[in-house]
Amino acid sequence: MNKTMLVKAALIMSLGMMFIPAGDTAGKWMTSGMTQQGAIAPVFVAWSRFALGSLLIIAAYAGRQFDFKIMTDWRIWLRGIFLMLGVVCILTALSTTPIADVFAAFFIGPIISYFLAGWLLKEPISGTRTALLFVGFCGVLLVVKPGFGLTIGHVWAVTAGLLYGCFLVSTKWLSHLSNSRSLLLSNLVVGAVLLAPWGIPATPQIDFNIGMLVFLSAAFSAIGNLLYVTATKMADASRLAPLVYVQLLSATILGIIIFDTVPDHLSLFGLALLLATGFIGFALRQTKKPSKAV
């Protein structure tokens, strides 16, 4: 692969991973009671993100066709349910827990997906990758502190990560069904439809500030996912996968700037371990020599 193209893909991927925590920052502002109306129900924030995100994705791909036939496949709905429940859990976690802690706990998801993919999809499991994930898991434990600093918010975040791990595996499982934009839209449609009975009744009084936060929550998330899809068209998703840990860096910086929450020393060390494993994993993938054709 052209190195210049790979660098461009990595930069686009990293930018996308910085937008996603920005969307969750807007969500945290609403769910943690920082608006004039007090705390807004996480289920409304999640539903509005899926509903508005669907419209934004359709607008972004104006003139391009979507494969709506995949919506008749039960597996698409199962995949969407994993993501939908994961978003509700992470927004619930953000209502009480610092954003950097939430994202660190959430990153148990890629670890779980790696082993699930090996078990269910028979993907290869390497010793080096397993060792890196073990170090990353130690980083998660340092942030979550099970039995010591564990809070209900951490439990919600870990649950979100487990659901996201299932979502990642199901995405690999179903990647052959259609193009990336149709699969991306299907996630949002499933969430918007299934959350509507709870999200719509929980709608707060919409003023300018609430409306802007709702829009930013959905827009930043949609932009992040669009950039991710763009990057994976330029380079293999497996080569870019470790860069998802850029979200941790973005979440930590946003937490410090906007919410004035600085992680404690153990959490900072755990975050550093997670980031290190992500970037080392990315570097190893790029230096690995391609196998010779037989």
PDB file of C-alpha atoms in Angstrom:
ATOM      1  CA  MET A   1       0.000   0.000   0.000  1.00  0.00           C
ATOM      2  CA  ASN A   2       1.168   3.543  -0.763  1.00  0.00           C
ATOM      3  CA  LYS A   3       2.648   4.999   2.430  1.00  0.00           C
ATOM      4  CA  THR A   4       1.279   8.458   1.669  1.00  0.00           C
ATOM      5  CA  MET A   5      -2.226   7.015   1.375  1.00  0.00           C
ATOM      6  CA  LEU A   6      -1.778   5.144   4.632  1.00  0.00           C
ATOM      7  CA  VAL A   7      -0.638   8.302   6.438  1.00  0.00           C
ATOM      8  CA  LYS A   8      -3.666  10.198   5.084  1.00  0.00           C
ATOM      9  CA  ALA A   9      -5.977   7.396   6.201  1.00  0.00           C
ATOM     10  CA  ALA A  10      -4.379   7.382   9.668  1.00  0.00           C
ATOM     11  CA  LEU A  11      -4.808  11.155  10.006  1.00  0.00           C
ATOM     12  CA  ILE A  12      -8.457  10.987   8.892  1.00  0.00           C
ATOM     13  CA  MET A  13      -9.089   8.083  11.268  1.00  0.00           C
ATOM     14  CA  SER A  14      -7.449   9.945  14.169  1.00  0.00           C
ATOM     15  CA  LEU A  15      -9.516  13.062  13.451  1.00  0.00           C
ATOM     16  CA  GLY A  16     -12.677  10.969  13.406  1.00  0.00           C
ATOM     17  CA  MET A  17     -11.776   9.403  16.731  1.00  0.00           C
ATOM     18  CA  MET A  18     -11.431  12.904  18.217  1.00  0.00           C
ATOM     19  CA  PHE A  19     -14.929  13.901  17.071  1.00  0.00           C
ATOM     20  CA  ILE A  20     -16.683  10.963  18.771  1.00  0.00           C
ATOM     21  CA  PRO A  21     -15.726  11.980  22.355  1.00  0.00           C
ATOM     22  CA  ALA A  22     -16.766  15.527  21.459  1.00  0.00           C
ATOM     23  CA  GLY A  23     -20.264  14.192  20.775  1.00  0.00           C
ATOM     24  CA  ASP A  24     -20.245  12.374  24.092  1.00  0.00           C
ATOM     25  CA  THR A  25     -19.068  15.564  25.802  1.00  0.00           C
ATOM     26  CA  ALA A  26     -22.233  17.298  24.590  1.00  0.00           C
ATOM     27  CA  GLY A  27     -24.190  14.268  25.810  1.00  0.00           C
ATOM     28  CA  LYS A  28     -22.538  14.418  29.229  1.00  0.00           C
ATOM     29  CA  TRP A  29     -23.385  18.125  29.497  1.00  0.00           C
ATOM     30  CA  MET A  30     -27.057  17.204  29.091  1.00  0.00           C
ATOM     31  CA  THR A  31     -27.245  14.026  31.177  1.00  0.00           C
ATOM     32  CA  SER A  32     -25.181  15.297  34.132  1.00  0.00           C
ATOM     33  CA  GLY A  33     -27.574  18.169  34.887  1.00  0.00           C
ATOM     34  CA  MET A  34     -25.490  21.070  33.593  1.00  0.00           C
ATOM     35  CA  THR A  35     -28.352  22.585  31.593  1.00  0.00           C
ATOM     36  CA  GLN A  36     -30.872  25.096  32.989  1.00  0.00           C
ATOM     37  CA  GLN A  37     -33.505  22.333  32.896  1.00  0.00           C
ATOM     38  CA  GLY A  38     -31.361  19.997  34.979  1.00  0.00           C
ATOM     39  CA  ALA A  39     -30.458  16.462  33.968  1.00  0.00           C
ATOM     40  CA  ILE A  40     -31.889  15.232  30.676  1.00  0.00           C
ATOM     41  CA  ALA A  41     -32.745  11.535  30.339  1.00  0.00           C
ATOM     42  CA  PRO A  42     -29.922   9.536  28.679  1.00  0.00           C
ATOM     43  CA  VAL A  43     -32.528   7.649  26.637  1.00  0.00           C
ATOM     44  CA  PHE A  44     -33.632  10.910  24.978  1.00  0.00           C
ATOM     45  CA  VAL A  45     -30.031  11.906  24.235  1.00  0.00           C
ATOM     46  CA  ALA A  46     -29.396   8.466  22.721  1.00  0.00           C
ATOM     47  CA  TRP A  47     -32.598   8.500  20.658  1.00  0.00           C
ATOM     48  CA  SER A  48     -31.991  12.026  19.345  1.00  0.00           C
ATOM     49  CA  ARG A  49     -28.436  11.048  18.380  1.00  0.00           C
ATOM     50  CA  PHE A  50     -29.672   8.090  16.346  1.00  0.00           C
ATOM     51  CA  ALA A  51     -32.603   9.955  14.781  1.00  0.00           C
ATOM     52  CA  LEU A  52     -30.730  13.127  13.872  1.00  0.00           C
ATOM     53  CA  GLY A  53     -27.646  11.116  12.930  1.00  0.00           C
ATOM     54  CA  SER A  54     -29.731   9.165  10.396  1.00  0.00           C
ATOM     55  CA  LEU A  55     -30.782  12.412   8.704  1.00  0.00           C
ATOM     56  CA  LEU A  56     -27.219  13.745   8.709  1.00  0.00           C
ATOM     57  CA  ILE A  57     -25.832  10.580   7.113  1.00  0.00           C
ATOM     58  CA  ILE A  58     -28.527  10.619   4.412  1.00  0.00           C
ATOM     59  CA  ALA A  59     -27.710  14.269   3.712  1.00  0.00           C
ATOM     60  CA  ALA A  60     -23.971  13.591   3.641  1.00  0.00           C
ATOM     61  CA  TYR A  61     -24.472  10.875   1.032  1.00  0.00           C
ATOM     62  CA  ALA A  62     -27.016  12.839  -1.000  1.00  0.00           C
ATOM     63  CA  GLY A  63     -27.361  11.312  -4.438  1.00  0.00           C
ATOM     64  CA  ARG A  64     -25.879   7.985  -3.342  1.00  0.00           C
ATOM     65  CA  GLN A  65     -28.128   4.963  -3.046  1.00  0.00           C
ATOM     66  CA  PHE A  66     -28.621   3.064   0.189  1.00  0.00           C
ATOM     67  CA  ASP A  67     -29.343  -0.640   0.366  1.00  0.00           C
ATOM     68  CA  PHE A  68     -32.488  -0.689   2.501  1.00  0.00           C
ATOM     69  CA  LYS A  69     -33.072  -4.393   1.792  1.00  0.00           C
ATOM     70  CA  ILE A  70     -30.618  -5.290   4.534  1.00  0.00           C
ATOM     71  CA  MET A  71     -33.149  -3.990   7.064  1.00  0.00           C
ATOM     72  CA  THR A  72     -35.139  -7.208   6.489  1.00  0.00           C
ATOM     73  CA  ASP A  73     -32.246  -9.269   7.887  1.00  0.00           C
ATOM     74  CA  TRP A  74     -32.660 -10.024  11.623  1.00  0.00           C
ATOM     75  CA  ARG A  75     -28.893  -9.984  12.058  1.00  0.00           C
ATOM     76  CA  ILE A  76     -28.782  -6.291  11.130  1.00  0.00           C
ATOM     77  CA  TRP A  77     -31.282  -5.587  13.911  1.00  0.00           C
ATOM     78  CA  LEU A  78     -29.265  -7.650  16.399  1.00  0.00           C
ATOM     79  CA  ARG A  79     -26.141  -5.685  15.464  1.00  0.00           C
ATOM     80  CA  GLY A  80     -28.023  -2.408  15.817  1.00  0.00           C
ATOM     81  CA  ILE A  81     -29.368  -3.441  19.230  1.00  0.00           C
ATOM     82  CA  PHE A  82     -25.824  -4.024  20.493  1.00  0.00           C
ATOM     83  CA  LEU A  83     -24.864  -0.482  19.471  1.00  0.00           C
ATOM     84  CA  MET A  84     -28.128   1.069  20.698  1.00  0.00           C
ATOM     85  CA  LEU A  85     -27.835  -0.435  24.178  1.00  0.00           C
ATOM     86  CA  GLY A  86     -24.149   0.447  24.273  1.00  0.00           C
ATOM     87  CA  VAL A  87     -24.876   4.126  23.556  1.00  0.00           C
ATOM     88  CA  VAL A  88     -27.587   4.248  26.248  1.00  0.00           C
ATOM     89  CA  CYS A  89     -25.173   2.664  28.756  1.00  0.00           C
ATOM     90  CA  ILE A  90     -22.306   5.019  27.957  1.00  0.00           C
ATOM     91  CA  LEU A  91     -24.553   8.096  28.198  1.00  0.00           C
ATOM     92  CA  THR A  92     -25.846   6.818  31.546  1.00  0.00           C
ATOM     93  CA  ALA A  93     -22.253   6.346  32.710  1.00  0.00           C
ATOM     94  CA  LEU A  94     -21.330   9.872  31.590  1.00  0.00           C
ATOM     95  CA  SER A  95     -24.095  11.342  33.754  1.00  0.00           C
ATOM     96  CA  THR A  96     -22.103  10.520  36.914  1.00  0.00           C
ATOM     97  CA  THR A  97     -18.547   9.630  35.907  1.00  0.00           C
ATOM     98  CA  PRO A  98     -15.615  11.614  34.396  1.00  0.00           C
ATOM     99  CA  ILE A  99     -15.456  11.239  30.623  1.00  0.00           C
ATOM    100  CA  ALA A 100     -11.864   9.922  30.588  1.00  0.00           C
ATOM    101  CA  ASP A 101     -12.769   7.172  33.080  1.00  0.00           C
ATOM    102  CA  VAL A 102     -15.817   6.228  31.022  1.00  0.00           C
ATOM    103  CA  PHE A 103     -13.837   5.895  27.799  1.00  0.00           C
ATOM    104  CA  ALA A 104     -11.089   3.888  29.489  1.00  0.00           C
ATOM    105  CA  ALA A 105     -13.618   1.415  30.928  1.00  0.00           C
ATOM    106  CA  PHE A 106     -15.439   1.383  27.579  1.00  0.00           C
ATOM    107  CA  PHE A 107     -12.275   0.194  25.844  1.00  0.00           C
ATOM    108  CA  ILE A 108     -12.732  -3.272  27.219  1.00  0.00           C
ATOM    109  CA  GLY A 109     -14.849  -3.575  24.042  1.00  0.00           C
ATOM    110  CA  PRO A 110     -12.010  -3.955  21.488  1.00  0.00           C
ATOM    111  CA  ILE A 111     -10.340  -6.451  23.820  1.00  0.00           C
ATOM    112  CA  ILE A 112     -13.493  -8.558  24.061  1.00  0.00           C
ATOM    113  CA  SER A 113     -14.120  -8.327  20.294  1.00  0.00           C
ATOM    114  CA  TYR A 114     -10.608  -9.634  19.553  1.00  0.00           C
ATOM    115  CA  PHE A 115     -11.182 -12.871  21.468  1.00  0.00           C
ATOM    116  CA  LEU A 116     -14.805 -13.227  20.360  1.00  0.00           C
ATOM    117  CA  ALA A 117     -13.738 -12.862  16.721  1.00  0.00           C
ATOM    118  CA  GLY A 118     -11.121 -15.559  17.267  1.00  0.00           C
ATOM    119  CA  TRP A 119     -13.693 -17.871  18.819  1.00  0.00           C
ATOM    120  CA  LEU A 120     -16.759 -17.193  16.664  1.00  0.00           C
ATOM    121  CA  LEU A 121     -15.240 -16.028  13.362  1.00  0.00           C
ATOM    122  CA  LYS A 122     -12.048 -18.114  13.554  1.00  0.00           C
ATOM    123  CA  GLU A 123      -9.844 -15.045  13.066  1.00  0.00           C
ATOM    124  CA  PRO A 124      -6.151 -15.584  13.873  1.00  0.00           C
ATOM    125  CA  ILE A 125      -4.968 -14.737  17.396  1.00  0.00           C
ATOM    126  CA  SER A 126      -1.328 -13.667  17.630  1.00  0.00           C
ATOM    127  CA  GLY A 127       0.873 -13.799  20.711  1.00  0.00           C
ATOM    128  CA  THR A 128       2.047 -10.193  20.294  1.00  0.00           C
ATOM    129  CA  ARG A 129      -1.477  -8.821  19.877  1.00  0.00           C
ATOM    130  CA  THR A 130      -2.689 -10.863  22.862  1.00  0.00           C
ATOM    131  CA  ALA A 131       0.136  -9.531  25.031  1.00  0.00           C
ATOM    132  CA  LEU A 132      -0.669  -5.933  24.029  1.00  0.00           C
ATOM    133  CA  LEU A 133      -4.339  -6.465  24.822  1.00  0.00           C
ATOM    134  CA  PHE A 134      -3.431  -7.923  28.216  1.00  0.00           C
ATOM    135  CA  VAL A 135      -1.433  -4.764  29.002  1.00  0.00           C
ATOM    136  CA  GLY A 136      -4.384  -2.692  27.782  1.00  0.00           C
ATOM    137  CA  PHE A 137      -6.726  -4.656  30.030  1.00  0.00           C
ATOM    138  CA  CYS A 138      -4.446  -3.852  32.981  1.00  0.00           C
ATOM    139  CA  GLY A 139      -4.882  -0.203  32.009  1.00  0.00           C
ATOM    140  CA  VAL A 140      -8.663  -0.610  32.113  1.00  0.00           C
ATOM    141  CA  LEU A 141      -8.421  -2.152  35.588  1.00  0.00           C
ATOM    142  CA  LEU A 142      -6.290   0.738  36.850  1.00  0.00           C
ATOM    143  CA  VAL A 143      -8.986   3.185  35.767  1.00  0.00           C
ATOM    144  CA  VAL A 144     -12.019   1.165  36.881  1.00  0.00           C
ATOM    145  CA  LYS A 145     -10.380  -0.034  40.161  1.00  0.00           C
ATOM    146  CA  PRO A 146     -12.746  -2.962  40.798  1.00  0.00           C
ATOM    147  CA  GLY A 147     -13.392  -3.318  44.521  1.00  0.00           C
ATOM    148  CA  PHE A 148     -11.760   0.002  45.385  1.00  0.00           C
ATOM    149  CA  GLY A 149     -12.780   3.099  43.408  1.00  0.00           C
ATOM    150  CA  LEU A 150     -15.488   1.266  41.445  1.00  0.00           C
ATOM    151  CA  THR A 151     -18.689   3.277  40.946  1.00  0.00           C
ATOM    152  CA  ILE A 152     -21.999   2.527  39.251  1.00  0.00           C
ATOM    153  CA  GLY A 153     -20.827   4.770  36.426  1.00  0.00           C
ATOM    154  CA  HIS A 154     -17.861   2.476  35.832  1.00  0.00           C
ATOM    155  CA  VAL A 155     -20.226  -0.506  35.739  1.00  0.00           C
ATOM    156  CA  TRP A 156     -22.356   1.209  33.090  1.00  0.00           C
ATOM    157  CA  ALA A 157     -19.207   2.049  31.093  1.00  0.00           C
ATOM    158  CA  VAL A 158     -17.886  -1.532  31.231  1.00  0.00           C
ATOM    159  CA  THR A 159     -21.324  -2.796  30.175  1.00  0.00           C
ATOM    160  CA  ALA A 160     -21.230  -0.358  27.241  1.00  0.00           C
ATOM    161  CA  GLY A 161     -17.797  -1.715  26.326  1.00  0.00           C
ATOM    162  CA  LEU A 162     -19.005  -5.320  26.408  1.00  0.00           C
ATOM    163  CA  LEU A 163     -21.923  -4.430  24.143  1.00  0.00           C
ATOM    164  CA  TYR A 164     -19.601  -2.525  21.819  1.00  0.00           C
ATOM    165  CA  GLY A 165     -17.336  -5.562  21.619  1.00  0.00           C
ATOM    166  CA  CYS A 166     -20.332  -7.621  20.468  1.00  0.00           C
ATOM    167  CA  PHE A 167     -21.157  -4.872  17.969  1.00  0.00           C
ATOM    168  CA  LEU A 168     -17.627  -4.956  16.518  1.00  0.00           C
ATOM    169  CA  VAL A 169     -17.742  -8.725  16.065  1.00  0.00           C
ATOM    170  CA  SER A 170     -21.189  -8.587  14.465  1.00  0.00           C
ATOM    171  CA  THR A 171     -19.918  -5.836  12.128  1.00  0.00           C
ATOM    172  CA  LYS A 172     -17.145  -8.149  10.906  1.00  0.00           C
ATOM    173  CA  TRP A 173     -19.672 -10.971  10.656  1.00  0.00           C
ATOM    174  CA  LEU A 174     -22.041  -8.937   8.479  1.00  0.00           C
ATOM    175  CA  SER A 175     -19.595  -6.768   6.525  1.00  0.00           C
ATOM    176  CA  HIS A 176     -20.307  -8.737   3.353  1.00  0.00           C
ATOM    177  CA  LEU A 177     -24.015  -7.852   3.312  1.00  0.00           C
ATOM    178  CA  SER A 178     -23.728  -4.367   1.819  1.00  0.00           C
ATOM    179  CA  ASN A 179     -21.606  -1.252   1.384  1.00  0.00           C
ATOM    180  CA  SER A 180     -20.239   0.667   4.367  1.00  0.00           C
ATOM    181  CA  ARG A 181     -22.630   3.636   4.108  1.00  0.00           C
ATOM    182  CA  SER A 182     -25.696   1.356   4.154  1.00  0.00           C
ATOM    183  CA  LEU A 183     -24.361  -0.562   7.147  1.00  0.00           C
ATOM    184  CA  LEU A 184     -23.619   2.732   8.923  1.00  0.00           C
ATOM    185  CA  LEU A 185     -27.123   4.052   8.274  1.00  0.00           C
ATOM    186  CA  SER A 186     -28.699   0.773   9.400  1.00  0.00           C
ATOM    187  CA  ASN A 187     -27.128   1.209  12.871  1.00  0.00           C
ATOM    188  CA  LEU A 188     -28.724   4.610  13.241  1.00  0.00           C
ATOM    189  CA  VAL A 189     -32.129   3.576  11.907  1.00  0.00           C
ATOM    190  CA  VAL A 190     -32.340   0.610  14.299  1.00  0.00           C
ATOM    191  CA  GLY A 191     -31.501   2.834  17.267  1.00  0.00           C
ATOM    192  CA  ALA A 192     -33.918   5.581  16.215  1.00  0.00           C
ATOM    193  CA  VAL A 193     -36.809   3.152  15.705  1.00  0.00           C
ATOM    194  CA  LEU A 194     -36.345   0.994  18.798  1.00  0.00           C
ATOM    195  CA  LEU A 195     -35.631   3.871  21.201  1.00  0.00           C
ATOM    196  CA  ALA A 196     -38.506   6.046  19.962  1.00  0.00           C
ATOM    197  CA  PRO A 197     -41.122   4.708  22.477  1.00  0.00           C
ATOM    198  CA  TRP A 198     -38.878   5.828  25.369  1.00  0.00           C
ATOM    199  CA  GLY A 199     -36.902   8.660  23.827  1.00  0.00           C
ATOM    200  CA  ILE A 200     -39.794  10.729  22.453  1.00  0.00           C
ATOM    201  CA  PRO A 201     -41.788  10.848  25.746  1.00  0.00           C
ATOM    202  CA  ALA A 202     -38.568  11.919  27.529  1.00  0.00           C
ATOM    203  CA  THR A 203     -38.103  14.928  25.232  1.00  0.00           C
ATOM    204  CA  PRO A 204     -37.300  18.035  27.318  1.00  0.00           C
ATOM    205  CA  GLN A 205     -38.428  21.538  26.522  1.00  0.00           C
ATOM    206  CA  ILE A 206     -36.220  22.451  23.579  1.00  0.00           C
ATOM    207  CA  ASP A 207     -34.624  25.888  23.790  1.00  0.00           C
ATOM    208  CA  PHE A 208     -31.616  27.188  21.873  1.00  0.00           C
ATOM    209  CA  ASN A 209     -29.041  25.732  24.272  1.00  0.00           C
ATOM    210  CA  ILE A 210     -30.660  22.289  24.432  1.00  0.00           C
ATOM    211  CA  GLY A 211     -31.184  22.260  20.679  1.00  0.00           C
ATOM    212  CA  MET A 212     -27.534  23.118  20.067  1.00  0.00           C
ATOM    213  CA  LEU A 213     -26.323  20.401  22.449  1.00  0.00           C
ATOM    214  CA  VAL A 214     -28.606  17.823  20.818  1.00  0.00           C
ATOM    215  CA  PHE A 215     -27.326  18.830  17.393  1.00  0.00           C
ATOM    216  CA  LEU A 216     -23.659  18.754  18.454  1.00  0.00           C
ATOM    217  CA  SER A 217     -24.087  15.372  20.147  1.00  0.00           C
ATOM    218  CA  ALA A 218     -25.479  13.863  16.939  1.00  0.00           C
ATOM    219  CA  ALA A 219     -23.307  15.826  14.489  1.00  0.00           C
ATOM    220  CA  PHE A 220     -19.961  15.113  16.137  1.00  0.00           C
ATOM    221  CA  SER A 221     -20.825  11.423  16.395  1.00  0.00           C
ATOM    222  CA  ALA A 222     -21.952  11.301  12.745  1.00  0.00           C
ATOM    223  CA  ILE A 223     -18.845  13.169  11.540  1.00  0.00           C
ATOM    224  CA  GLY A 224     -16.600  10.834  13.524  1.00  0.00           C
ATOM    225  CA  ASN A 225     -18.215   7.777  11.972  1.00  0.00           C
ATOM    226  CA  LEU A 226     -18.131   9.312   8.482  1.00  0.00           C
ATOM    227  CA  LEU A 227     -14.413   9.970   8.817  1.00  0.00           C
ATOM    228  CA  TYR A 228     -13.933   6.418  10.047  1.00  0.00           C
ATOM    229  CA  VAL A 229     -15.741   5.027   6.987  1.00  0.00           C
ATOM    230  CA  THR A 230     -13.675   7.319   4.724  1.00  0.00           C
ATOM    231  CA  ALA A 231     -10.427   6.147   6.305  1.00  0.00           C
ATOM    232  CA  THR A 232     -11.308   2.467   5.940  1.00  0.00           C
ATOM    233  CA  LYS A 233     -11.877   3.024   2.208  1.00  0.00           C
ATOM    234  CA  MET A 234      -8.267   4.233   1.947  1.00  0.00           C
ATOM    235  CA  ALA A 235      -6.653   1.516   4.100  1.00  0.00           C
ATOM    236  CA  ASP A 236      -7.617  -1.794   5.666  1.00  0.00           C
ATOM    237  CA  ALA A 237      -9.747  -1.373   8.774  1.00  0.00           C
ATOM    238  CA  SER A 238      -7.587  -3.937  10.604  1.00  0.00           C
ATOM    239  CA  ARG A 239      -4.474  -1.781  10.080  1.00  0.00           C
ATOM    240  CA  LEU A 240      -6.235   1.320  11.383  1.00  0.00           C
ATOM    241  CA  ALA A 241      -8.039  -0.389  14.284  1.00  0.00           C
ATOM    242  CA  PRO A 242      -5.478   0.487  17.011  1.00  0.00           C
ATOM    243  CA  LEU A 243      -6.065   4.187  16.310  1.00  0.00           C
ATOM    244  CA  VAL A 244      -9.468   3.978  18.015  1.00  0.00           C
ATOM    245  CA  TYR A 245      -7.476   4.660  21.199  1.00  0.00           C
ATOM    246  CA  VAL A 246      -7.094   8.275  20.063  1.00  0.00           C
ATOM    247  CA  GLN A 247     -10.573   8.643  21.579  1.00  0.00           C
ATOM    248  CA  LEU A 248      -8.969   8.258  25.017  1.00  0.00           C
ATOM    249  CA  LEU A 249      -6.627  11.188  24.428  1.00  0.00           C
ATOM    250  CA  SER A 250      -9.473  13.353  23.156  1.00  0.00           C
ATOM    251  CA  ALA A 251     -11.765  12.365  26.040  1.00  0.00           C
ATOM    252  CA  THR A 252      -9.084  13.143  28.632  1.00  0.00           C
ATOM    253  CA  ILE A 253      -8.341  16.582  27.160  1.00  0.00           C
ATOM    254  CA  LEU A 254     -12.043  17.464  26.858  1.00  0.00           C
ATOM    255  CA  GLY A 255     -12.677  16.323  30.436  1.00  0.00           C
ATOM    256  CA  ILE A 256      -9.916  18.584  31.741  1.00  0.00           C
ATOM    257  CA  ILE A 257     -10.877  21.629  29.647  1.00  0.00           C
ATOM    258  CA  ILE A 258     -14.683  21.481  29.880  1.00  0.00           C
ATOM    259  CA  PHE A 259     -15.425  19.645  33.126  1.00  0.00           C
ATOM    260  CA  ASP A 260     -12.223  20.409  35.061  1.00  0.00           C
ATOM    261  CA  THR A 261     -11.817  16.718  35.922  1.00  0.00           C
ATOM    262  CA  VAL A 262      -8.212  15.557  36.078  1.00  0.00           C
ATOM    263  CA  PRO A 263      -7.800  11.764  36.418  1.00  0.00           C
ATOM    264  CA  ASP A 264      -5.954  10.543  39.515  1.00  0.00           C
ATOM    265  CA  HIS A 265      -2.455   9.095  39.232  1.00  0.00           C
ATOM    266  CA  LEU A 266      -3.575   5.476  38.844  1.00  0.00           C
ATOM    267  CA  SER A 267      -6.114   6.436  36.208  1.00  0.00           C
ATOM    268  CA  LEU A 268      -3.526   8.490  34.310  1.00  0.00           C
ATOM    269  CA  PHE A 269      -1.173   5.509  34.332  1.00  0.00           C
ATOM    270  CA  GLY A 270      -3.994   3.265  33.102  1.00  0.00           C
ATOM    271  CA  LEU A 271      -4.827   5.730  30.329  1.00  0.00           C
ATOM    272  CA  ALA A 272      -1.158   5.849  29.346  1.00  0.00           C
ATOM    273  CA  LEU A 273      -1.041   2.038  29.134  1.00  0.00           C
ATOM    274  CA  LEU A 274      -4.115   1.963  26.907  1.00  0.00           C
ATOM    275  CA  LEU A 275      -2.749   4.649  24.593  1.00  0.00           C
ATOM    276  CA  ALA A 276       0.656   2.965  24.436  1.00  0.00           C
ATOM    277  CA  THR A 277      -0.811  -0.417  23.478  1.00  0.00           C
ATOM    278  CA  GLY A 278      -2.910   1.234  20.768  1.00  0.00           C
ATOM    279  CA  PHE A 279      -0.043   3.113  19.140  1.00  0.00           C
ATOM    280  CA  ILE A 280       2.405   0.210  19.499  1.00  0.00           C
ATOM    281  CA  GLY A 281      -0.182  -2.036  17.866  1.00  0.00           C
ATOM    282  CA  PHE A 282      -0.523   0.432  14.993  1.00  0.00           C
ATOM    283  CA  ALA A 283       3.272   0.678  14.563  1.00  0.00           C
ATOM    284  CA  LEU A 284       3.687  -3.105  14.554  1.00  0.00           C
ATOM    285  CA  ARG A 285       1.033  -3.494  11.877  1.00  0.00           C
ATOM    286  CA  GLN A 286       2.841  -1.036   9.617  1.00  0.00           C
ATOM    287  CA  THR A 287       6.289  -2.633  10.045  1.00  0.00           C
ATOM    288  CA  LYS A 288       5.066  -6.184   9.542  1.00  0.00           C
ATOM    289  CA  LYS A 289       6.270  -7.550   6.233  1.00  0.00           C
ATOM    290  CA  PRO A 290       3.565  -8.778   3.865  1.00  0.00           C
ATOM    291  CA  SER A 291       3.498 -12.511   3.326  1.00  0.00           C
ATOM    292  CA  LYS A 292       4.850 -13.750   0.004  1.00  0.00           C
ATOM    293  CA  ALA A 293       2.456 -15.097  -2.572  1.00  0.00           C
ATOM    294  CA  VAL A 294       2.536 -18.843  -2.923  1.00  0.00           C
TER     295      VAL A 294
END
